[in-house]
XYZ file of C-alpha atoms in Angstrom:
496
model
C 0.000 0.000 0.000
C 1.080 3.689 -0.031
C 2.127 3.801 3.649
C 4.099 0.726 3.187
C 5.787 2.787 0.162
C 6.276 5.757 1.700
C 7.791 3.763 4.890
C 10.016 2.048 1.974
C 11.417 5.420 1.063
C 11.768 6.642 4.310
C 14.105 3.363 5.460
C 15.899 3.460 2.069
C 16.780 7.360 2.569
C 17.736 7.045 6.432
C 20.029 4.030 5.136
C 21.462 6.273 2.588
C 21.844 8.673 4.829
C 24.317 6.889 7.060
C 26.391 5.274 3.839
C 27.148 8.789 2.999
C 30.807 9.643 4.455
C 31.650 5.801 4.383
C 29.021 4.737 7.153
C 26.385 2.087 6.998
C 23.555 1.445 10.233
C 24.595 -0.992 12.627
C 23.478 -4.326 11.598
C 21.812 -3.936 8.543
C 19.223 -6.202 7.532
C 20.244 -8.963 5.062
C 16.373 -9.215 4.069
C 15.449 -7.938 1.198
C 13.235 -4.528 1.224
C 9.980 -6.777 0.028
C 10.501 -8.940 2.792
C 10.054 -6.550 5.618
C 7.238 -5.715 7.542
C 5.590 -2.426 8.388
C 6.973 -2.323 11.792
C 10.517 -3.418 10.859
C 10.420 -0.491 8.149
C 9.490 2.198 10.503
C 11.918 0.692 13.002
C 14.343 1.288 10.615
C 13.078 4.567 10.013
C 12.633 6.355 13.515
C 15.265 4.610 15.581
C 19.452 4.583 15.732
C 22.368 2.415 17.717
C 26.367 3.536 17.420
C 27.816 1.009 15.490
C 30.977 -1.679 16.585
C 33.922 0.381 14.325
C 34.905 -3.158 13.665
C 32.106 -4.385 12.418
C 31.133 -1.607 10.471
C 34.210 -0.599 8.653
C 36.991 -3.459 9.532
C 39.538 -1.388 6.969
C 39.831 1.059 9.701
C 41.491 -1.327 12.204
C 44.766 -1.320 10.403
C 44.181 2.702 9.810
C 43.961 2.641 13.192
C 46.939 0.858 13.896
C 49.181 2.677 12.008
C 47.941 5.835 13.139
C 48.564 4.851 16.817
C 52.218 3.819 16.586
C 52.909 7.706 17.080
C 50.390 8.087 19.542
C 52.079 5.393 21.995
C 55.825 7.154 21.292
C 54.446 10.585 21.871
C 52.815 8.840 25.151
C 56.559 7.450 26.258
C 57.960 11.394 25.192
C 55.675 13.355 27.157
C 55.003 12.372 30.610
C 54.702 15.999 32.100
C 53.162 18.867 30.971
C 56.651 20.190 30.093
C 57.861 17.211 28.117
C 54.713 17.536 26.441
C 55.044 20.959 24.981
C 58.430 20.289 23.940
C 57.556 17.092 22.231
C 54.986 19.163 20.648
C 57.110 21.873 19.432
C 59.575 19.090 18.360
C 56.386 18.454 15.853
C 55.697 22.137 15.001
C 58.569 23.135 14.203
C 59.397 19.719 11.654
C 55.963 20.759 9.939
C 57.523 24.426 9.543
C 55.570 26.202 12.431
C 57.349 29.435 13.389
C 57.571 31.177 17.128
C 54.230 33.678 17.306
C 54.881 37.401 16.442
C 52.464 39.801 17.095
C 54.192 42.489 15.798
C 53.779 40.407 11.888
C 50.514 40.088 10.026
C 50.429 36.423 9.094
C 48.553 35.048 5.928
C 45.432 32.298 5.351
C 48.132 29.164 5.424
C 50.435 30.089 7.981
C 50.995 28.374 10.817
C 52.203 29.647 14.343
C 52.810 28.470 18.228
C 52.805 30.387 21.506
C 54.295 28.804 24.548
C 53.194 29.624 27.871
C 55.649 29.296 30.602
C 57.159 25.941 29.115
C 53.655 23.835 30.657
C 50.705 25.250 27.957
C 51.016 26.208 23.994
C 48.523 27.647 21.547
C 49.018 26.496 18.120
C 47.025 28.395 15.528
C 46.632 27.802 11.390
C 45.388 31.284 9.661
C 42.435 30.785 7.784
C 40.706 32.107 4.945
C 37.440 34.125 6.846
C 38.550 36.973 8.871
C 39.016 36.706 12.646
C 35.431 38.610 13.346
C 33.956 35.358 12.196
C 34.903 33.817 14.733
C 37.701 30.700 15.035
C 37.797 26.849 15.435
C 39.202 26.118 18.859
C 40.664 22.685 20.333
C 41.514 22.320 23.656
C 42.921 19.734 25.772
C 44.800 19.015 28.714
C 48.277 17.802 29.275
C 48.636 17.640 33.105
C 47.116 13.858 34.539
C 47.129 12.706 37.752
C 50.581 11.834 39.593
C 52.693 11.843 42.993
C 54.901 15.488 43.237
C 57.322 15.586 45.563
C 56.810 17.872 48.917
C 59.620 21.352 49.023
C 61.513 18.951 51.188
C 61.224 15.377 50.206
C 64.248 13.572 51.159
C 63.905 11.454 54.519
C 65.494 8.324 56.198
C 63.951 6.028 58.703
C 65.307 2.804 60.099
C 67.954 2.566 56.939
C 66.275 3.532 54.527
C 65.592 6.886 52.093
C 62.400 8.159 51.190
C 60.923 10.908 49.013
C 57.836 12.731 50.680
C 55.051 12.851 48.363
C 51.931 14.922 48.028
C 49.617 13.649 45.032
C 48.109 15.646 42.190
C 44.646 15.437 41.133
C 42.054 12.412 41.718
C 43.753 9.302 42.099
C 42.372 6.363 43.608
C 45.671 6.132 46.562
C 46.062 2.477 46.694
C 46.559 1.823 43.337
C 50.164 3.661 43.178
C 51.584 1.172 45.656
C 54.181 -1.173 44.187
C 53.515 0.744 40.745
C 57.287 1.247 39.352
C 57.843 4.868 38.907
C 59.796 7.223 37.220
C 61.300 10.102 38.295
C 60.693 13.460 36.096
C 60.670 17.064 36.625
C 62.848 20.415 36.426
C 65.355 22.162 39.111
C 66.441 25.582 39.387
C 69.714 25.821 40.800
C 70.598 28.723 42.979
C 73.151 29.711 39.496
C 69.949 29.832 37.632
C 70.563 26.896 35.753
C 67.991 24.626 34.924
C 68.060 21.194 35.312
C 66.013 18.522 33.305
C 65.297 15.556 35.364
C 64.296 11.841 33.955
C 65.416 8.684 36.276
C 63.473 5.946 35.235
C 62.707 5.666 31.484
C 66.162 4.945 29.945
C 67.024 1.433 29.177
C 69.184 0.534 32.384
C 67.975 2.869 34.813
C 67.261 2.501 38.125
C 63.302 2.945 39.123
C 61.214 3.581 42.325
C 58.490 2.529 43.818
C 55.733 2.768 47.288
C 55.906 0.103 49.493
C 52.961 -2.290 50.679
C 51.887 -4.457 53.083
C 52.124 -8.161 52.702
C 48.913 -9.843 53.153
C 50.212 -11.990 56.160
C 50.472 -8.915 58.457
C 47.728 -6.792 56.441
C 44.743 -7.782 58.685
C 44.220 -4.467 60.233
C 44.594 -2.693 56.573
C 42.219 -4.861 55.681
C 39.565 -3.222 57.883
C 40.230 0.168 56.242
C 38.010 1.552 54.060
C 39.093 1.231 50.240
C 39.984 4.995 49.735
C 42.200 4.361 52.421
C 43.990 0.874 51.414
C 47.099 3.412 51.389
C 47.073 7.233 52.692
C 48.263 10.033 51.768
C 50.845 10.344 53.991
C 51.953 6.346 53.254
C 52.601 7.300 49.733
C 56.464 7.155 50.483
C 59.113 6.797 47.452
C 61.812 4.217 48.148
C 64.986 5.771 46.463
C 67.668 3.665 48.435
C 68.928 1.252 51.086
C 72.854 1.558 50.896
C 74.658 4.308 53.213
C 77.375 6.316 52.750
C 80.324 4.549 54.889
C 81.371 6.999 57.361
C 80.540 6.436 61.392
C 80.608 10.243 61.720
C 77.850 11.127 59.471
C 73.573 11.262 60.692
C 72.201 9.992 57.978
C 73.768 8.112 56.035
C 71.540 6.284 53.583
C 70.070 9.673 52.614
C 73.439 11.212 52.397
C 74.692 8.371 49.882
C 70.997 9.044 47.454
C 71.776 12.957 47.840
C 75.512 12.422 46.812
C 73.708 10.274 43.789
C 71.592 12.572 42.684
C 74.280 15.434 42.939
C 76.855 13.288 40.872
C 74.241 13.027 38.020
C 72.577 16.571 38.098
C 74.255 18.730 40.447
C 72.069 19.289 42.815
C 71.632 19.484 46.825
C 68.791 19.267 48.722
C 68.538 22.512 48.889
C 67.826 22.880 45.210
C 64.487 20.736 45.681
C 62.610 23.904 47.123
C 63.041 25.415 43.802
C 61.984 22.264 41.503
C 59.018 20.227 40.200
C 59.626 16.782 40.465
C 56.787 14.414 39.903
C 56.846 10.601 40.032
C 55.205 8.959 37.215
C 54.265 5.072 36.066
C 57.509 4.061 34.041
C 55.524 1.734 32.210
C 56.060 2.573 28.185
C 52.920 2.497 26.025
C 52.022 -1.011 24.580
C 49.135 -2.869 22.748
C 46.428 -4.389 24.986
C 44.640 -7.955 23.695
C 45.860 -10.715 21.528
C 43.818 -8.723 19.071
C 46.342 -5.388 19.920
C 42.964 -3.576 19.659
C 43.921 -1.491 22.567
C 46.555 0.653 24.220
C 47.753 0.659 27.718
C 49.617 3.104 28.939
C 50.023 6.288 31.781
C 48.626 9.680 31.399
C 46.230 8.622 28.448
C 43.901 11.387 30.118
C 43.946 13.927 28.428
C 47.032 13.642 26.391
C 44.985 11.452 24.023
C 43.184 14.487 22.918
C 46.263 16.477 22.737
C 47.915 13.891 20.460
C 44.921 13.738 17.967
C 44.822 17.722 18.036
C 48.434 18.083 17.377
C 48.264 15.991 14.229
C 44.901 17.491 13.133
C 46.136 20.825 13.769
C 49.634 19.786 11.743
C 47.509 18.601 8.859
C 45.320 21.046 8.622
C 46.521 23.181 5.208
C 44.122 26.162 4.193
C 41.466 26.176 6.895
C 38.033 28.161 6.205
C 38.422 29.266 9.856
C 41.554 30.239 11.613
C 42.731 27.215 14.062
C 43.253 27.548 17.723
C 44.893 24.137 19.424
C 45.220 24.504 23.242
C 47.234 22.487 25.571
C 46.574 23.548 29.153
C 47.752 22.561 32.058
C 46.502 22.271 35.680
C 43.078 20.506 34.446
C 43.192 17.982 36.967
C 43.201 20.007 39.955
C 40.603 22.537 38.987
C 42.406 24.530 36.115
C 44.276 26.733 38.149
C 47.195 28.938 37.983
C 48.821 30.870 35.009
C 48.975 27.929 32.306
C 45.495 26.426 33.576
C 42.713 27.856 31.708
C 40.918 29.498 34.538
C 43.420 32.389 33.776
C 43.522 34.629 30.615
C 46.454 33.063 28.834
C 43.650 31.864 25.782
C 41.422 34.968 26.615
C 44.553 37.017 25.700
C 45.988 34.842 22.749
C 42.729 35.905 21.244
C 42.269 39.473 22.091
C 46.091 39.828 20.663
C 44.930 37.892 17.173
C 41.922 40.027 16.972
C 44.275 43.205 17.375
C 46.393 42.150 14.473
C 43.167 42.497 12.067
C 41.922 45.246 14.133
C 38.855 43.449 14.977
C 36.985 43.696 18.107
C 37.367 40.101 20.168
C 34.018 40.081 21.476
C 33.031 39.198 17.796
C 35.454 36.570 17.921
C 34.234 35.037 21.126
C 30.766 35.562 19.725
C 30.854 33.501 16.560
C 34.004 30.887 17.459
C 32.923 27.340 17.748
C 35.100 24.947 20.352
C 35.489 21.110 20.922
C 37.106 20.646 24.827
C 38.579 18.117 23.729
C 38.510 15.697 26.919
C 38.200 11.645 27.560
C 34.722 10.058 29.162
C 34.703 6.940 31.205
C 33.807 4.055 28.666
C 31.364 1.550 29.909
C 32.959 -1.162 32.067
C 31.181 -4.506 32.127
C 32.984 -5.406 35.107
C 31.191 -2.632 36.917
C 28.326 -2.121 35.173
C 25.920 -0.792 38.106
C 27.603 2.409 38.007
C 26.845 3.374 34.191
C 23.467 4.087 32.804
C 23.762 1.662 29.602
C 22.166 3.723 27.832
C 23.732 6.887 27.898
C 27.386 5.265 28.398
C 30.022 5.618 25.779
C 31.671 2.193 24.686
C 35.009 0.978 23.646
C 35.315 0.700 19.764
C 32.154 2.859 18.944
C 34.270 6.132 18.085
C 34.882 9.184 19.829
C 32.413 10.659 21.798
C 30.264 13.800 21.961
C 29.510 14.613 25.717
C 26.709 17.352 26.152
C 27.329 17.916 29.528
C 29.770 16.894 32.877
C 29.154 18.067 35.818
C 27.831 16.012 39.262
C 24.551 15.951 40.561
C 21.673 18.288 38.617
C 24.827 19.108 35.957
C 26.731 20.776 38.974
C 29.633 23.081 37.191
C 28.896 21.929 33.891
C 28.556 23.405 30.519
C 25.389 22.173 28.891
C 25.926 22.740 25.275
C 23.079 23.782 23.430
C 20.745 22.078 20.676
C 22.343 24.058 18.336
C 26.248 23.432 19.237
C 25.439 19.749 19.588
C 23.745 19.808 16.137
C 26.516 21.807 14.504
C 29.243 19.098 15.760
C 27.094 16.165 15.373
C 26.693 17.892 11.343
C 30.510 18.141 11.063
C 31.529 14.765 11.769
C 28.566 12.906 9.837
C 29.552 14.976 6.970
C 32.703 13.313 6.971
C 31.979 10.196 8.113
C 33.133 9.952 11.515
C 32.336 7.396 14.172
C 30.914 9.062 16.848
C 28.839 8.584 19.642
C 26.892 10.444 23.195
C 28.085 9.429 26.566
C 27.677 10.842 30.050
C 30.298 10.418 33.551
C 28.838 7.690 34.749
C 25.201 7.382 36.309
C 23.107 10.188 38.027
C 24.443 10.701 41.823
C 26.970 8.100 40.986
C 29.911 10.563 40.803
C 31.023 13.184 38.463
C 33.412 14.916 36.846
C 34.559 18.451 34.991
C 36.412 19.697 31.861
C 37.445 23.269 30.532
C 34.542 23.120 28.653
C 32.621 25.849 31.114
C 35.935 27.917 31.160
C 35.519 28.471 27.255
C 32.022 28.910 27.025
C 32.079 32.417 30.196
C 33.959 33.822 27.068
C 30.622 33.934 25.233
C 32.022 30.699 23.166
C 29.922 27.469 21.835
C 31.265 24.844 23.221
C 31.098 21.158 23.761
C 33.181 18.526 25.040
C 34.446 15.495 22.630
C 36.882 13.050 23.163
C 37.822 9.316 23.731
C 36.191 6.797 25.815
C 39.051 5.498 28.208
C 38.644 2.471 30.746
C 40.309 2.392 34.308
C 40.561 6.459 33.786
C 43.138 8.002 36.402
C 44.615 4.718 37.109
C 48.311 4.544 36.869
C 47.462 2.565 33.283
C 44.862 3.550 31.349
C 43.198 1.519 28.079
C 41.748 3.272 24.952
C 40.641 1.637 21.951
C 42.282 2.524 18.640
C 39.667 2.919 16.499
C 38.334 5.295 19.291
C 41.962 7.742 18.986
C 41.606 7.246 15.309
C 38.482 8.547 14.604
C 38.891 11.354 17.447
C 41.454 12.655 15.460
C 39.229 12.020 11.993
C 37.138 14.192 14.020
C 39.663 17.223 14.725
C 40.510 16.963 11.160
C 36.960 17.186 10.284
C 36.558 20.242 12.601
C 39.198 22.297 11.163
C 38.809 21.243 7.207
C-alpha cells in the first residue's frame, strides 16, 4: 500500500543517509526490502544504535593501527606537561611552524605556536574568513594525575631513604603502591641553571616505587576503608637502602641518594625547594589484547586528545576558519594557575589575534565554535551498576560527543546547546566519523569536569568530545584505537 511505500522510502533514505561519508547502520538487515514488515520499516526509520567500528568498517582497524604507533611514542615522550610541549614543538617546528609574532601580520596558510611558561602552547593555522567570524578552537589538557614531591622530600627512617610525596589530582591512593615509577621534573639551581630531570625511562635505569603491606600482616589494613587501602601520607618513594660509609655522618643512607643525585645533576637538597619533580608510572605504552585492539599506557587522560589535536592541527593546510589548538595545564586540579585555563592566557591569545586584524574580540568570542577536547569513562562490564547503559560511551564505537559533565543536577557543567550539539554532530557525519553520546557515569553516581565551562564564560559554543578510556586516572589507562583514530578524523573534520 502507499504507507508501506512511503515507509520504503523513508528506510531506504535514512540508510542512505548513514552510507554517505563511508558509514552504513549498525546491523543492517540482510532481508530484502519486500521482505520486511511495516513495523521493521518504521523501526528502521525512527530509531538509531552507534555502530561496533569493527564491524562496520573493519579497513579502519589497520588505519587505526598505524595511526597509533605515534600516539604510543608521543605517550613514552611526554610524561609531564613540560615534556609535552616540547615534544609538541619538536612536531611544530618539523611541519615548519614558526615562534608567534604579534608584531607580523600572518597570511590564510600560515601556521604559528605560543608557549606559555614551558607547561601550555597555543598552536594556531590562519584561515581564509577573517578573525570577526569567529575561530575553530581545540583544547585539551596535558597535566594527569601523579605523585609530586613535597619542598623537602628527602627522609630516612630505620635505613632507609624516602621521598615525601603529596599527590596531584584524583587518584584512587592504593593503586600507586608497588607501581614502578619514574622520576621526572625540572630544578632551578641557585646559578639559575635549569636542570632537566628523567630517572626511570632509559634502558638501564634505576626505578622507584611505594611500598605495601604483605597480606600476612595486612589484617588491620584490611579493615580500612578502600579509599584508604594506602594514605596520603603512606605514599612514600623508596629511592635507596645503601649508606654512605662513614661512622661520623647522621644519615647516612640519605646522604649516599643525595651524593647520587648530585653526581648526576648537580644538585643538593637545597635545590628541591626550587623544583618540580613528579613521580610517574615508568611503564612505556604497549598494545592491549591478543587482538592489539587497545593501548595501555600512563597519562592517556587527556594527552589522548592532545595527540589527535596536534596531528589534526599539523595537517590542517588552508582552513576556512583560523585554528586555535590549546594544551593547558593544571586541568586535573581545577584549572588553576597561570597555564590552567581558569586564567587569561587563551582569553589574551585571542584578544592579541583580533588586534592584528583590528577586529573587536568580542566578535570573535561571539561567533568561534570549540570542541574541549577531553576523555569520558567508557562503559565497564565489570562494573556495570555504576553506568546508565544507555547513555554510556563504549570501547570501539568512536569518539564521543559529551553534552554535559558536571555532578549531581549538571553541577559546574557546561550544557551545550541544541544548536552546538547539532553543529558538531553535522561536522563529523559529513565526513563520516564514528561518533557517539556518553555521560560520567550514572546520576548521583559521581562526576566529573572539563574546561569546557571555562571556554564557554567567554561567550564561546562549546562542547566537550573526546575518547572513551577504561580504568581512567589509574596509573594505566586503556583506549581503543579505532576510538583515537576517529577522534582525530574528528579534529581533522573540525578544522577542514
Amino acid at each position: 500500500g502507499n504507507g508501506r511505500e512511503k515507509l520504503m522510502v523513508y528506510a531506504l533514505r535514512k540508510r542512505e543517509m548513514f552510507r554517505s561519508g563511508g558509514r552504513t547502520k549498525r546491523g543492517e538487515d540482510t532481508m530484502s526490502e519486500k521482505e520486511k514488515t511495516e513495523g521493521k520499516l518504521l523501526e528502521e526509520q525512527l530509531t538509531f544504535s552507534f555502530p561496533h567500528i569493527g564491524k562496520e568498517a573493519p579497513q579502519q582497524i589497520d588505519e587505526a593501527a598505524a595511526f597509533c604507533e605515534g600516539y604510543k611514542a608521543f605517550l613514552n615522550e611526554g610524561k609531564t606537561e613540560r615534556e609535552c610541549v616540547a615534544a609538541a614543538v619538536k612536531r611544530l617546528e618539523a611541519a615548519g611552524y614558526s615562534e608567534m609574532d604579534f608584531a607580523k601580520q600572518y597570511q590564510p596558510g600560515d601556521k604559528v605556536y605560543f608557549i606559555n611558561r614551558k607547561k601550555a602552547i597555543v598552536m594556531t593555522t590562519f584561515g581564509e574568513k577573517p578573525l570577526k567570524e569567529g575561530v575553530r578552537i581545540n583544547g585539551a589538557h596535558i597535566d594527569s594525575p601523579r605523585l609530586d614531591l613535597k619542598p623537602n622530600p628527602v627522609y630516612e627512617k630505620n635505613d632507609m631513604a624516602y621521598f615525601k610525596t603529596h599527590y596531584y589530582g584524583g587518584i584512587r591512593k592504593y593503586q600507586w603502591g608497588t607501581t614502578p615509577l619514574a622520576m621526572h621534573g625540572v630544578v632551578v639551581k641557585k646559578n639559575g641553571e635549569i636542570v632537566n630531570i628523567s630517572i626511570g625511562e632509559a634502558e638501564g635505569d634505576p626505578q622507584f616505587c611505594v611500598s605495601d603491606l604483605l597480606p600476612h600482616l595486612a589484617a588491620k589494613q584490611n579493615e580500612r576503608k578502600l579509599s584508604e587501602g594506602l594514605k596520603g601520607e603512606e605514599l612514600n618513594v623508596i629511592i635507596g637502602s645503601i649508606p654512605y660509609v662513614d661512622d661520623s655522618v647522621k644519615e647516612p643512607v640519605k646522604l649516599l641518594a643525595l651524593k647520587l643525585l648530585h653526581d648526576r645533576y648537580g644538585i643538593t637538597e637545597a635545590d628541591f625547594c626550587r623544583a618540580e619533580i613528579e613521580m610517574v608510572p615508568a611503564y612505556k605504552a604497549v598494545d592491549i589484547g591478543l587482538d592489539r585492539s587497545m593501548i595501555g599506557a600512563y597519562g592517556q587522560d587527556d594527552r589522548v586528545c592532545a595527540y589527535t589535536a596536534l596531528m589534526a592541527e599539523m595537517e590542517t593546510k588552508h582552513p576556512e576558519f583560523t585554528t586555535v589548538t590549546v594544551f593547558t595545564d593544571k586541568e586535573e586540579i581545577g584549572s588553576v594557575g597561570n597555564t590552567g585555563m581558569n586564567s587569561e592566557f587563551l582569553k589574551q591569545y585571542l584578544e592579541r589575534l583580533a588586534q592584528m586584524q583590528k577586529t573587536d574580540v568580542k566578535d570573535v568570542y561571539a561567533h568561534s565554535l570549540c570542541l574541549s577536547s577531553d576523555v569520558n569513562a567508557a562503559f565497564d562490564p565489570t562494573f556495570a551498576d555504576v553506568y546508565e547503559a544507555r547513555n554510556s560511551c563504549y570501547i570501539n564505537k568512536g569518539c564521543v560527543l559529551t553534552k554535559y559533565t558536571g555532578s549531581r543536577g549538571k553541577s559546574l557543567s557546561n550544557d551545550a546547546s541544541a544548536e552546538t550539539m547539532a553543529k558538531v554532530i553535522g561536522i563529523m557525519e559529513e565526513n563520516g566519523v564514528y561518533w557517539q553520546n556518553g555521560e560520567l557515569g550514572a546520576v548521583d553516581q559521581g562526576g566529573g569536569g572539563t574546561i569546557a565551562k571555562l571556554v564557554a564564560q567567554l561567550n564561546i559554543d562549546t562542547v566537550d568530545l573526546g575518547v572513551p578510556i577504561i580504568s581512567m586516572h589509574a596509573p594505566f589507562e586503556l583506549s581503543s584505537k579505532l576510538d583515537v583514530y576517529n577522534t582525530y578524523k574528528a579534529f581533522c573534520a573540525f578544522y577542514k
